[in-house]
Tab-separated table of C-alpha atoms in Angstrom:
chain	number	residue	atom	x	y	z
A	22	UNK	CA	60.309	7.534	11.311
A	23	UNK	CA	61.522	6.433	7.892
A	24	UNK	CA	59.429	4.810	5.539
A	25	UNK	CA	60.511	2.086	3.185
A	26	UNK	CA	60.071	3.206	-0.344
A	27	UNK	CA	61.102	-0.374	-1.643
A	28	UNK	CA	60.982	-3.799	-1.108
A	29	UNK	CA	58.498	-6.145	-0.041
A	30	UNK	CA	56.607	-6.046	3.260
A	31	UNK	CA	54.587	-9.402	3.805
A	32	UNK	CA	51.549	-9.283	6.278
A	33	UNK	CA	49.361	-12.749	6.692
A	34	UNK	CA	46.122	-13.425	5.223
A	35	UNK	CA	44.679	-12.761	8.865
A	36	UNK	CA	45.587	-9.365	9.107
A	37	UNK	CA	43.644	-8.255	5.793
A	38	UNK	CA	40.824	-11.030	6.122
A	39	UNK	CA	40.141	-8.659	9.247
A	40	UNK	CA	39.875	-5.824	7.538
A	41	UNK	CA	36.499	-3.853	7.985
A	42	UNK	CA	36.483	-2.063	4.689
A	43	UNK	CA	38.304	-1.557	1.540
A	44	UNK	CA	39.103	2.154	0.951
A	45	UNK	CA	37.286	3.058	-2.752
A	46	UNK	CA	37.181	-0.853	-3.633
A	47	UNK	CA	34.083	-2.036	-4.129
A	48	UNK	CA	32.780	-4.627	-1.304
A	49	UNK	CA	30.119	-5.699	-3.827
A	50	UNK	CA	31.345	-9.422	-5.347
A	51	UNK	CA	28.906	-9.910	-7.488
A	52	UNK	CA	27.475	-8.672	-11.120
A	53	UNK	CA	24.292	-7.101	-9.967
A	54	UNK	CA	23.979	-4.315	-7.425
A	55	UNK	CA	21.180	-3.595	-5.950
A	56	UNK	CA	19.964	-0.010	-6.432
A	57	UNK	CA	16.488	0.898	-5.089
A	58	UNK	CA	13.239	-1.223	-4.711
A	59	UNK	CA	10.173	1.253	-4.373
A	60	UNK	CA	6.671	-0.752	-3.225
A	61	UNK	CA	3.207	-0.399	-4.329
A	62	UNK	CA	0.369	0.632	-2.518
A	63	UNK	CA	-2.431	2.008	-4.741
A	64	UNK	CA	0.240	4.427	-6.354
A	65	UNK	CA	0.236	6.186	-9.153
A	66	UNK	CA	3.286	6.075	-10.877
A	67	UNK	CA	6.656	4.146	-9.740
A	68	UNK	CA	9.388	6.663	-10.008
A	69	UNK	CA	12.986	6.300	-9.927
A	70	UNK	CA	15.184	9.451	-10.549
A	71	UNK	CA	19.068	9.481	-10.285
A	72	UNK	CA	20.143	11.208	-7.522
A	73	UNK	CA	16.884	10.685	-5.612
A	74	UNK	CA	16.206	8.703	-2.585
A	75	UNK	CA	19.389	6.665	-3.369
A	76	UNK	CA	18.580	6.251	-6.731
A	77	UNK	CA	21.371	6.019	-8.986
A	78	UNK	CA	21.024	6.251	-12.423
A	79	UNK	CA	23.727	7.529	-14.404
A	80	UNK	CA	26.918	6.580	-15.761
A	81	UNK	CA	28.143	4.621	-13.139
A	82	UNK	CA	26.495	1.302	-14.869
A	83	UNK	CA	26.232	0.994	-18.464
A	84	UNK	CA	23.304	-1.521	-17.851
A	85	UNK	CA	20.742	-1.246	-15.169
A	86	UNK	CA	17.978	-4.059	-14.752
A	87	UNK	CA	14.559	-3.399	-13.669
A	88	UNK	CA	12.317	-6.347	-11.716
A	89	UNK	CA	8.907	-6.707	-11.269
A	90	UNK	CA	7.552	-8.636	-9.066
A	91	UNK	CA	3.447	-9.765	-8.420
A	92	UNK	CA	2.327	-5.936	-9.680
A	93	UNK	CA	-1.314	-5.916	-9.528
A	94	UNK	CA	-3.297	-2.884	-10.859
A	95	UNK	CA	-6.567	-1.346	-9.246
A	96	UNK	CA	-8.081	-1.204	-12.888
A	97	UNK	CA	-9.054	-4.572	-14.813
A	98	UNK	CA	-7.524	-4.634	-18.188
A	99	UNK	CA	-4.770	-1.842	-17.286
A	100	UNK	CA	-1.806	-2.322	-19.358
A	101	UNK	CA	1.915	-2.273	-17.378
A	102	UNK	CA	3.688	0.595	-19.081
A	103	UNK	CA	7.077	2.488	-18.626
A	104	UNK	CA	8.244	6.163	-20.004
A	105	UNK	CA	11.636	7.410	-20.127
A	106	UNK	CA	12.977	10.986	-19.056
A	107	UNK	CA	15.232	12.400	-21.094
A	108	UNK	CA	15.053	16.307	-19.812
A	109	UNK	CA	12.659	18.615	-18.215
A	110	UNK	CA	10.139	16.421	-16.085
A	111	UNK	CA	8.197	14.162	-18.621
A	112	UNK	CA	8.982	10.994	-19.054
A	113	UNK	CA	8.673	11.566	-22.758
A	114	UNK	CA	11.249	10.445	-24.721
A	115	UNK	CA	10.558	9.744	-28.134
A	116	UNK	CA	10.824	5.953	-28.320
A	117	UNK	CA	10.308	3.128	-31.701
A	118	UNK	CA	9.535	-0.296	-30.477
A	119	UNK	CA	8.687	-3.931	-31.510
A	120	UNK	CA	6.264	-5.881	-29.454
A	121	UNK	CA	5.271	-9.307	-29.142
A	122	UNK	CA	3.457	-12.204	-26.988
A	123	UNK	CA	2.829	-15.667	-26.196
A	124	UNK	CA	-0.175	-16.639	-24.958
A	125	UNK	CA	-2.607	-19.376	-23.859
A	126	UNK	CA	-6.172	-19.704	-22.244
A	127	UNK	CA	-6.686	-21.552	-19.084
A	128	UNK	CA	-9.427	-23.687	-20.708
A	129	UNK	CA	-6.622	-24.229	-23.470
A	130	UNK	CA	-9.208	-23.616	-25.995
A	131	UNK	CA	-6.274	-21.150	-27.836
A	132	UNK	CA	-2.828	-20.925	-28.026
A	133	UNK	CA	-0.437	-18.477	-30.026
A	134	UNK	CA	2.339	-16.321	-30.642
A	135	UNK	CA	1.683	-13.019	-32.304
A	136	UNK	CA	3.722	-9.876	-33.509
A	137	UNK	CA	0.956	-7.004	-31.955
A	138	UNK	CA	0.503	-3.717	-33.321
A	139	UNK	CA	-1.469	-2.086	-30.683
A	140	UNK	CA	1.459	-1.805	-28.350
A	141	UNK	CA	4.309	-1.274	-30.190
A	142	UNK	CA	5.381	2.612	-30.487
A	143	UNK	CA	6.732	4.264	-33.860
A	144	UNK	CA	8.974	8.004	-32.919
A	145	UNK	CA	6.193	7.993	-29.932
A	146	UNK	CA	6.736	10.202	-26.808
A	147	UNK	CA	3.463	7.757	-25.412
A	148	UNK	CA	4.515	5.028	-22.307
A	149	UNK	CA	6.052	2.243	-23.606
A	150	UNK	CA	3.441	-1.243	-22.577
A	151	UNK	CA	5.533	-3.944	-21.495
A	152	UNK	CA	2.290	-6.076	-21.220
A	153	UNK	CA	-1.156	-5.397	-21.842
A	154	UNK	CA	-5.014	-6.435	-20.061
A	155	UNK	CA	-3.620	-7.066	-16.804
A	156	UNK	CA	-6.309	-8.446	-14.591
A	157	UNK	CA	-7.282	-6.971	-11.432
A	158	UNK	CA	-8.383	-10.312	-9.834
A	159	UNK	CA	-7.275	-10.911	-6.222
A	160	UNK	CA	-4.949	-13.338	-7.341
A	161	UNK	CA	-3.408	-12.350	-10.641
A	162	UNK	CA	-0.305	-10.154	-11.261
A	163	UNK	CA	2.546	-9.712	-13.905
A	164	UNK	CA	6.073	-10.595	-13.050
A	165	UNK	CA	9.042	-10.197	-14.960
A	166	UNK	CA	12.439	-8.024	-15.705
A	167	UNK	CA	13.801	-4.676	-18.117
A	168	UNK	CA	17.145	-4.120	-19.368
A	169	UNK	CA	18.340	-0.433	-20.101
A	170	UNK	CA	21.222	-0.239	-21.934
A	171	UNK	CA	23.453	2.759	-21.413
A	172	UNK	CA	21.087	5.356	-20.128
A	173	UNK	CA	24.035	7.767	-19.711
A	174	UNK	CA	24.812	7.877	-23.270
A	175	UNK	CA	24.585	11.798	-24.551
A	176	UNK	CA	25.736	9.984	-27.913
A	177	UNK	CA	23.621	6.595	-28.634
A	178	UNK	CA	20.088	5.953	-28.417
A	179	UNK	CA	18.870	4.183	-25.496
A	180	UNK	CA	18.056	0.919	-25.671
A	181	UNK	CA	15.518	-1.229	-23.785
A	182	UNK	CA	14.108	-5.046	-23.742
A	183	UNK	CA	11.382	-6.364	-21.062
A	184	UNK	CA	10.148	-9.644	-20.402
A	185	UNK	CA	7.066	-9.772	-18.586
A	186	UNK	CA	4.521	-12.740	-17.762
A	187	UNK	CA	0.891	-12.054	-16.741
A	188	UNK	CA	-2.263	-14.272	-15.885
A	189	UNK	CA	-3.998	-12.053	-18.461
A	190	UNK	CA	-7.508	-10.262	-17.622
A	191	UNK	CA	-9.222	-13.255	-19.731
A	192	UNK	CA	-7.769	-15.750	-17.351
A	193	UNK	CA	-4.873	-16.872	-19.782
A	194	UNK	CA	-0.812	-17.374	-19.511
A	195	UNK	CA	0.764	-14.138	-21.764
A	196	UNK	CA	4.176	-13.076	-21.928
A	197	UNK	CA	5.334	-9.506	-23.479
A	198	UNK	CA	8.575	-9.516	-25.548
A	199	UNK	CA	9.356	-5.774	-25.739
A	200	UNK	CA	12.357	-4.393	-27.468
A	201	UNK	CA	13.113	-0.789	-28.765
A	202	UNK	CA	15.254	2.233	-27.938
A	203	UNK	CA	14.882	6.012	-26.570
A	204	UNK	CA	15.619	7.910	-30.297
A	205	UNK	CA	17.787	10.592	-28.448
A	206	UNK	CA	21.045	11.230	-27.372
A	207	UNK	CA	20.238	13.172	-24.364
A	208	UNK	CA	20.657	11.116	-21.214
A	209	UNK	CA	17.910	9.277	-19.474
A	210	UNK	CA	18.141	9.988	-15.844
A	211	UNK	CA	14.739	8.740	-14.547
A	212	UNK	CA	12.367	6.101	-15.432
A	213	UNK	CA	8.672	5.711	-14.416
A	214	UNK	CA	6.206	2.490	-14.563
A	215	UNK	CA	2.332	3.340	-14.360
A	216	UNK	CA	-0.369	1.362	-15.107
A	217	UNK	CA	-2.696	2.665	-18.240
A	218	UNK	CA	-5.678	3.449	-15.986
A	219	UNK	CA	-5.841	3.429	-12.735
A	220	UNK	CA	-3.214	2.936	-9.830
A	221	UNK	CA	-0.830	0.284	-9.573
A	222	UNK	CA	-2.484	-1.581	-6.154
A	223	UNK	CA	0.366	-3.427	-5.156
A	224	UNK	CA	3.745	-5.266	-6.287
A	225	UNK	CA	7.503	-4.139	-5.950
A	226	UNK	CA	9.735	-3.122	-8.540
A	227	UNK	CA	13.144	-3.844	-7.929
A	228	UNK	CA	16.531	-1.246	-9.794
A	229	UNK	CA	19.982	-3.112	-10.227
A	230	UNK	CA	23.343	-2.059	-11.466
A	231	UNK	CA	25.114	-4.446	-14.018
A	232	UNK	CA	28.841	-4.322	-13.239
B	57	UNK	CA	50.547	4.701	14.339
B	58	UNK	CA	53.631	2.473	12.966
B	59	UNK	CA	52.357	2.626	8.967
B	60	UNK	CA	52.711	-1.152	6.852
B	61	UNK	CA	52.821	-0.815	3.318
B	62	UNK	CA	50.518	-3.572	1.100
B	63	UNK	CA	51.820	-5.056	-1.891
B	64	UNK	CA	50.114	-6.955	-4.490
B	65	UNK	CA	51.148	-9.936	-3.487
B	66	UNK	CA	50.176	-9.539	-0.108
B	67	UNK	CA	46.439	-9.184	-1.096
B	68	UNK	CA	46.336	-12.020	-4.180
B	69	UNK	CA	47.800	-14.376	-1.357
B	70	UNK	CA	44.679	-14.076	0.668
B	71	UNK	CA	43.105	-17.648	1.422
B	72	UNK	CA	39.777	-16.502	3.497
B	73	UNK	CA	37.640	-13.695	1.813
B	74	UNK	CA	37.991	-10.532	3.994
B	75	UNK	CA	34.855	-10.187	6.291
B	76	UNK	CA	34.006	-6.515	4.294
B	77	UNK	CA	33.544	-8.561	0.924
B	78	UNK	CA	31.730	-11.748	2.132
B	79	UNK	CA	29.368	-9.452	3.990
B	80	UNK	CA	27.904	-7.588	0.966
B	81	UNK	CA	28.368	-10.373	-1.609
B	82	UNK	CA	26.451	-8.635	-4.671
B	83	UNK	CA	22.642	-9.020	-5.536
B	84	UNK	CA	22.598	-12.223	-7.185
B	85	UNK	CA	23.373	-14.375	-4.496
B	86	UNK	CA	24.427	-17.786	-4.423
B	87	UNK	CA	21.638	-20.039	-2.681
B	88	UNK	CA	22.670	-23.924	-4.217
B	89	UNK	CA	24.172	-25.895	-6.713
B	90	UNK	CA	23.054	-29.287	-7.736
B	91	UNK	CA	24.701	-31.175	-9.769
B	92	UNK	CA	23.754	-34.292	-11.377
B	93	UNK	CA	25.395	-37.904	-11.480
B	94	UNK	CA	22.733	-40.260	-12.607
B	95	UNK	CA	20.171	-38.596	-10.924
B	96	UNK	CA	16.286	-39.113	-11.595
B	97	UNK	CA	15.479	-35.720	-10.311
B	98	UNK	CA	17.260	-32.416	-8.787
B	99	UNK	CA	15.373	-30.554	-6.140
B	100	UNK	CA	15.763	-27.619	-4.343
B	101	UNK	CA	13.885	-27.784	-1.077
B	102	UNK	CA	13.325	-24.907	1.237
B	103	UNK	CA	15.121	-25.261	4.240
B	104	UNK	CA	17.028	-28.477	3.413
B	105	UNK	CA	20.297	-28.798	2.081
B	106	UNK	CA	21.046	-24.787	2.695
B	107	UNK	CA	18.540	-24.534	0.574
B	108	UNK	CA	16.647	-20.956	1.066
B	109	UNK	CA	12.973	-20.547	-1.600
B	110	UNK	CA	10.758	-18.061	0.824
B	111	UNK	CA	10.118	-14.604	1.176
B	112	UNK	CA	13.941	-14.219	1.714
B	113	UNK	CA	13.802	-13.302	-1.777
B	114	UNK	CA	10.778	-12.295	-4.244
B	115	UNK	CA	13.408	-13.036	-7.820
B	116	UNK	CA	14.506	-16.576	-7.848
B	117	UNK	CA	17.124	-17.441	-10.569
B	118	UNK	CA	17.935	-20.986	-11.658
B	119	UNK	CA	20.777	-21.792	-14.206
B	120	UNK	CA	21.195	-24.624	-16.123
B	121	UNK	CA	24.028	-25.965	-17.449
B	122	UNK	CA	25.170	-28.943	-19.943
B	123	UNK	CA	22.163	-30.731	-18.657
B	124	UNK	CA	22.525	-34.477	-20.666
B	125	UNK	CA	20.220	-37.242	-20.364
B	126	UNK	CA	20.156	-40.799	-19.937
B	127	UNK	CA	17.664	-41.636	-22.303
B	128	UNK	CA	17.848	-40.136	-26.032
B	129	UNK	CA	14.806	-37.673	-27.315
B	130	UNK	CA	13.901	-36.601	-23.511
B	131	UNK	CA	12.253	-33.511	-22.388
B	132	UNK	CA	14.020	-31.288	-19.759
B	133	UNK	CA	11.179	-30.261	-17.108
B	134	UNK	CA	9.988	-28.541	-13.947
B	135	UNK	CA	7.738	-29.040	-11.282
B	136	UNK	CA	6.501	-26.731	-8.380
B	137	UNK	CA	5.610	-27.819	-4.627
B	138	UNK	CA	2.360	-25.922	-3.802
B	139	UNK	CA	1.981	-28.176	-0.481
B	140	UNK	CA	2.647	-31.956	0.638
B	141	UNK	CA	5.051	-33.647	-1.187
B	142	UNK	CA	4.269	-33.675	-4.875
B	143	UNK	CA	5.416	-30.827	-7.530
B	144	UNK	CA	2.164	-30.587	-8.676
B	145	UNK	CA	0.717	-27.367	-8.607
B	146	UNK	CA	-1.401	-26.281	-11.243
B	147	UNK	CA	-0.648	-24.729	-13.868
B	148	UNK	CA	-1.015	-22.363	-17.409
B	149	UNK	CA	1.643	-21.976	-19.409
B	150	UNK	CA	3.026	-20.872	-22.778
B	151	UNK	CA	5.651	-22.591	-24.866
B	152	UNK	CA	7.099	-21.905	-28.323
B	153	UNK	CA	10.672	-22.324	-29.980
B	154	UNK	CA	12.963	-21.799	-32.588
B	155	UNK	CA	14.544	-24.153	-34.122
B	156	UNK	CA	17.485	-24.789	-37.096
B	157	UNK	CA	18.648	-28.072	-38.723
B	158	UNK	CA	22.326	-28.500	-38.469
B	159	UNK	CA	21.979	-29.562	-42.154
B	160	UNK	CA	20.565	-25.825	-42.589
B	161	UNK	CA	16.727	-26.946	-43.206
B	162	UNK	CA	13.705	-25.847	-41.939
B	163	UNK	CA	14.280	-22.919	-39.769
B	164	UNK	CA	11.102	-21.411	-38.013
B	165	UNK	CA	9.791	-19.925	-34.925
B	166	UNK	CA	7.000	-22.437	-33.992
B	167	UNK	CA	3.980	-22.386	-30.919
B	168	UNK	CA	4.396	-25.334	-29.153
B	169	UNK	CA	0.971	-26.769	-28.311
B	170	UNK	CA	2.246	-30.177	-27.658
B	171	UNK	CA	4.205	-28.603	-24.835
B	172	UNK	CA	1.738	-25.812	-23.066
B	173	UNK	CA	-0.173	-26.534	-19.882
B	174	UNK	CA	-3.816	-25.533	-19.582
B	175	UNK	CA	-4.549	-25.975	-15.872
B	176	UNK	CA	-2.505	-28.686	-15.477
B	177	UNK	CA	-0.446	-30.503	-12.509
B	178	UNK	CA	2.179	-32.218	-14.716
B	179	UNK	CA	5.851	-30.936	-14.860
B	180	UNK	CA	6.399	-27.963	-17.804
B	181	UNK	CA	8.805	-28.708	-20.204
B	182	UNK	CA	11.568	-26.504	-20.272
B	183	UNK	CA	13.392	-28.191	-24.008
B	184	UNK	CA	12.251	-31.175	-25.799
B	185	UNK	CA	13.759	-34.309	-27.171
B	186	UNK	CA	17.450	-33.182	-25.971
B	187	UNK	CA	19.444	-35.587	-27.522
B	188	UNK	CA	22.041	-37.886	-24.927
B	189	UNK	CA	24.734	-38.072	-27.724
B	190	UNK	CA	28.091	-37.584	-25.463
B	191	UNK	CA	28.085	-33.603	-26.732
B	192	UNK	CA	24.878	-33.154	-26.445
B	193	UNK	CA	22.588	-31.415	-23.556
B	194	UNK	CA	20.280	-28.724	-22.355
B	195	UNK	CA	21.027	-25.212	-20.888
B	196	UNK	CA	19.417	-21.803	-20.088
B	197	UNK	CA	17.658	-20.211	-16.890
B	198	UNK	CA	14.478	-19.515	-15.474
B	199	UNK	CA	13.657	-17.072	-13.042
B	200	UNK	CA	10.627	-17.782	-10.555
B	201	UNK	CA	8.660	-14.852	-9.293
B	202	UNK	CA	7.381	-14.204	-5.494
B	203	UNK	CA	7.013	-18.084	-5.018
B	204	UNK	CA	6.224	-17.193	-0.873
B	205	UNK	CA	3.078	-15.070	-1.884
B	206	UNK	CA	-0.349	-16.791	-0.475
B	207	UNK	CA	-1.813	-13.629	-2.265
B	208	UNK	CA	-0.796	-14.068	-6.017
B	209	UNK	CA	-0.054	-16.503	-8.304
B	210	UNK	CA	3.235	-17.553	-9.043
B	211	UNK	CA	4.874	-16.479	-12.585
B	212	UNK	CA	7.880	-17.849	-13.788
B	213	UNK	CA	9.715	-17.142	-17.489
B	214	UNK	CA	12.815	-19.648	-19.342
B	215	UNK	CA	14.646	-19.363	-21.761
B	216	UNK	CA	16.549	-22.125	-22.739
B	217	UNK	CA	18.837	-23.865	-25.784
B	218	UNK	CA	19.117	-27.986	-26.637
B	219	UNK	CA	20.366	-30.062	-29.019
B	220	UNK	CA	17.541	-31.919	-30.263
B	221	UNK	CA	17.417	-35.990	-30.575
B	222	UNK	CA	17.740	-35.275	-34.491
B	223	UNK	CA	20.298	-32.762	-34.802
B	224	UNK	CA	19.067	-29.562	-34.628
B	225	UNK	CA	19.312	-26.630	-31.904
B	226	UNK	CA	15.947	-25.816	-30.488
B	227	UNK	CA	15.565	-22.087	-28.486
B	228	UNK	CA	12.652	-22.680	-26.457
B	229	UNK	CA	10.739	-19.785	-24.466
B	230	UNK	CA	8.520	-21.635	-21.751
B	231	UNK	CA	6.698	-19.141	-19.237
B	232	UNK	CA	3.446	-18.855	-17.285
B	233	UNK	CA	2.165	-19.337	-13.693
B	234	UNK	CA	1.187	-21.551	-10.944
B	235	UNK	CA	-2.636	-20.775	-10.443
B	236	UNK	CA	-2.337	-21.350	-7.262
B	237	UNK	CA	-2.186	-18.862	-4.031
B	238	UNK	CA	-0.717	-21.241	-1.597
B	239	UNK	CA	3.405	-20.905	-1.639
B	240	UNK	CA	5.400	-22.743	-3.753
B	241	UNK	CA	8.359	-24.093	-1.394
B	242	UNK	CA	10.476	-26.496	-3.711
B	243	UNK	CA	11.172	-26.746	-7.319
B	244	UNK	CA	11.888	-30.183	-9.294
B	245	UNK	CA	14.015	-30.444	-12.056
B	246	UNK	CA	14.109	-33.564	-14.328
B	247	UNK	CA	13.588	-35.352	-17.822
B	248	UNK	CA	10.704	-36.820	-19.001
B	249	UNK	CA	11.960	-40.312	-19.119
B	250	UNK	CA	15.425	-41.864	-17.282
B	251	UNK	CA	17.826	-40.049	-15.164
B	252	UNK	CA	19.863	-36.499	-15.277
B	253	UNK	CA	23.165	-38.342	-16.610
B	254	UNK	CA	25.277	-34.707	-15.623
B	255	UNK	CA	24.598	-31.237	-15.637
B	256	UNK	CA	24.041	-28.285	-12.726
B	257	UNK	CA	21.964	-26.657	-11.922
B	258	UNK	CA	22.564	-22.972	-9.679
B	259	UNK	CA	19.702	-21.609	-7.944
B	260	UNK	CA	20.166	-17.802	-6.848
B	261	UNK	CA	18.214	-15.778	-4.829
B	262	UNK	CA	17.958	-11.607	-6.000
B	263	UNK	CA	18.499	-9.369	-3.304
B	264	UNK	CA	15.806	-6.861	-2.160
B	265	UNK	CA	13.346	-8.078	-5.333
């Protein structure tokens, strides 16, 4: 058989509306592809490491967003933290950060906003608190998201923002603003949440590509 | 196998999404869009209207866009639907903004106490005093956290820009939680005083949150 090197061959839209897959074009229509979503159950740490249990990680995204949804911690007034790998097996990456919160009492006796020096980090290899006193209350939980920016990168720092909300261990509304950046040019291939003290009891975090 | 080359033209002529794209539309998936024609509120109710807020999803994502009031010096706000018919769960919440005179006065970053809840069933105000000049209006997002749990309460964090009444832009950060463990199954959007003149609102649902 001879095949046409020229000239146009028309199908109709029903033939390739029928078609089951795409070759290497991505089915995915959207912005945000979802990664990996790991589940608490008094655990330790909540690890996700490229090329891992369907983790990806790398440079196939040069944004990845993080959610986290009703995490509850075993220990009352454990702070939410993350830490960055950047080589070997720690999640150690030296890291300088800005923190900040909102915050408000149930009984509405106070109400403020606040620059807070106990959880920001200055060329620390320390986990990073993306919001602090959680309660462990039946009922109470943080919730929010993290951007990381470029984890790939083996020539710019790494950087990160969170938001996170929590019904805070003295029965009040806060919310973490959390900015800062891994200070290295080595990649960041894994990421790990923990709470400060004590096991995270329960709540799903949630890894998405950013297309 | 006879072989049929594709051209370009072949594929950009498509009028029906192939069944391999529309089944694995992306994360953020489309759930609603309201939008608003005189309206006194917009509500997204589970299971009417298409309308999907359960366990489907535990990341709910509302947009907001060129939301413009009726009435001049409004505030754009939200309600939650812990049960029966009214958006009133309870609630504790924390509010503060930034704001900048288009005449380049008084910048500042500002706690908004007028604006916080402190176990409270009345709507949360997402902007304040949005101005209904023609040009004028409200928009941002707010995601809503796990709003199916009868465990945990319900957090939800905004982010949002307006043109105030006055002439200035206002950033406002509104977040907090409904203290309540029943499940919140609708969401109310509307100004404090007359109707939604225009705007949408998109409510998405994040896959596998």
């Amino acid at each position: 058989m001879t095949l046409p090197t020229s000239g146009l061959i028309t199908i109709n839209d029903r033939g390739a509306r029928a078609a089951t897959t795409f070759g290497s074009v991505s089915a995915d229509g959207g912005n945000m592809v979802f990664i990996k979503k790991l589940t608490a159950s008094s655990s330790g740490t909540l690890d996700f490491v490229n090329g891992t249990s369907d983790v990806v990680l790398d440079s196939t995204y040069k944004e990845y967003m993080f959610t986290f949804s009703s995490m509850h911690p075993a220990t009352d007034g454990a702070h939410f933290q993350v830490g960055f790998r950047d080589g070997s097996t720690d999640y150690d990456a030296t890291k300088t950060s800005s923190f900040w919160r909102g915050q408000h009492e149930e009984s509405g006796s106070t109400s403020k906003i606040g620059y807070d020096t106990d959880f920001h980090l200055t060329q620390s290899t320390s986990f990073q608190t993306i919001i602090g006193s959680e309660s462990a209350d039946n009922d109470q939980a943080s919730s929010g998201y993290l951007h990381l920016f470029d984890p790939a990168s083996t020539t710019f720092v790494k950087h990160y923002i969170a938001v996170v909300s929590n019904s805070n261990l003295n029965d009040y509304a806060r919310v973490g603003y959390t900015a800062g950046y891994c200070n290295v040019t080595a990649a960041i291939d894994a990421v790990q949440f923990k709470m400060s003290s004590g096991d995270i009891d329960a709540g799903t975090i949630s890894l998405y590509g950013i297309l | 196998m006879s072989l049929v080359k594709y051209n370009d033209r072949s594929i950009r002529n498509l009028t029906t999404a192939p069944a391999a794209a529309a089944s694995s539309p992306g994360a953020l998936v489309h759930i609603k869009t309201l939008t608003a024609s005189s309206d006194g509120t917009l509500s997204f109710v589970n299971g009417s209207d298409s309308v999907v807020l359960d366990n489907t999803y535990s990341v709910y994502k509302f947009q907001f866009i060129n939301m413009h009031p009726a009435s001049n010096g409004v505030d754009f706000s939200v309600g939650f639907r812990d049960g029966g018919s009214a958006y009133d769960a309870t609630k504790t919440t924390v509010s503060f903004y930034a704001h900048h005179r288009e005449n380049d006065e008084t910048p500042a970053l500002t706690y908004s106490a007028g604006t916080d809840l402190a176990q409270s069933t009345a709507f949360e105000q997402l902007g304040a005093d949005t101005g209904n000049d023609n040009d004028q209006c409200h928009n941002g997002e707010m995601y809503l956290f796990n709003p199916s749990s009868t465990t945990f309460v319900k957090h939800f964090l905004s982010v949002g820009n307006s043109n105030h009444a006055d002439d200035y832009m206002q950033n406002h950060y509104h977040s907090g939680y409904c203290n309540v463990t029943a499940a919140i199954d609708a969401v109310q959007f509307k100004f404090s005083s007359g109707d939604i003149d225009a705007g949408t609102i998109k409510m998405y649902g994040i896959k596998e949150s």
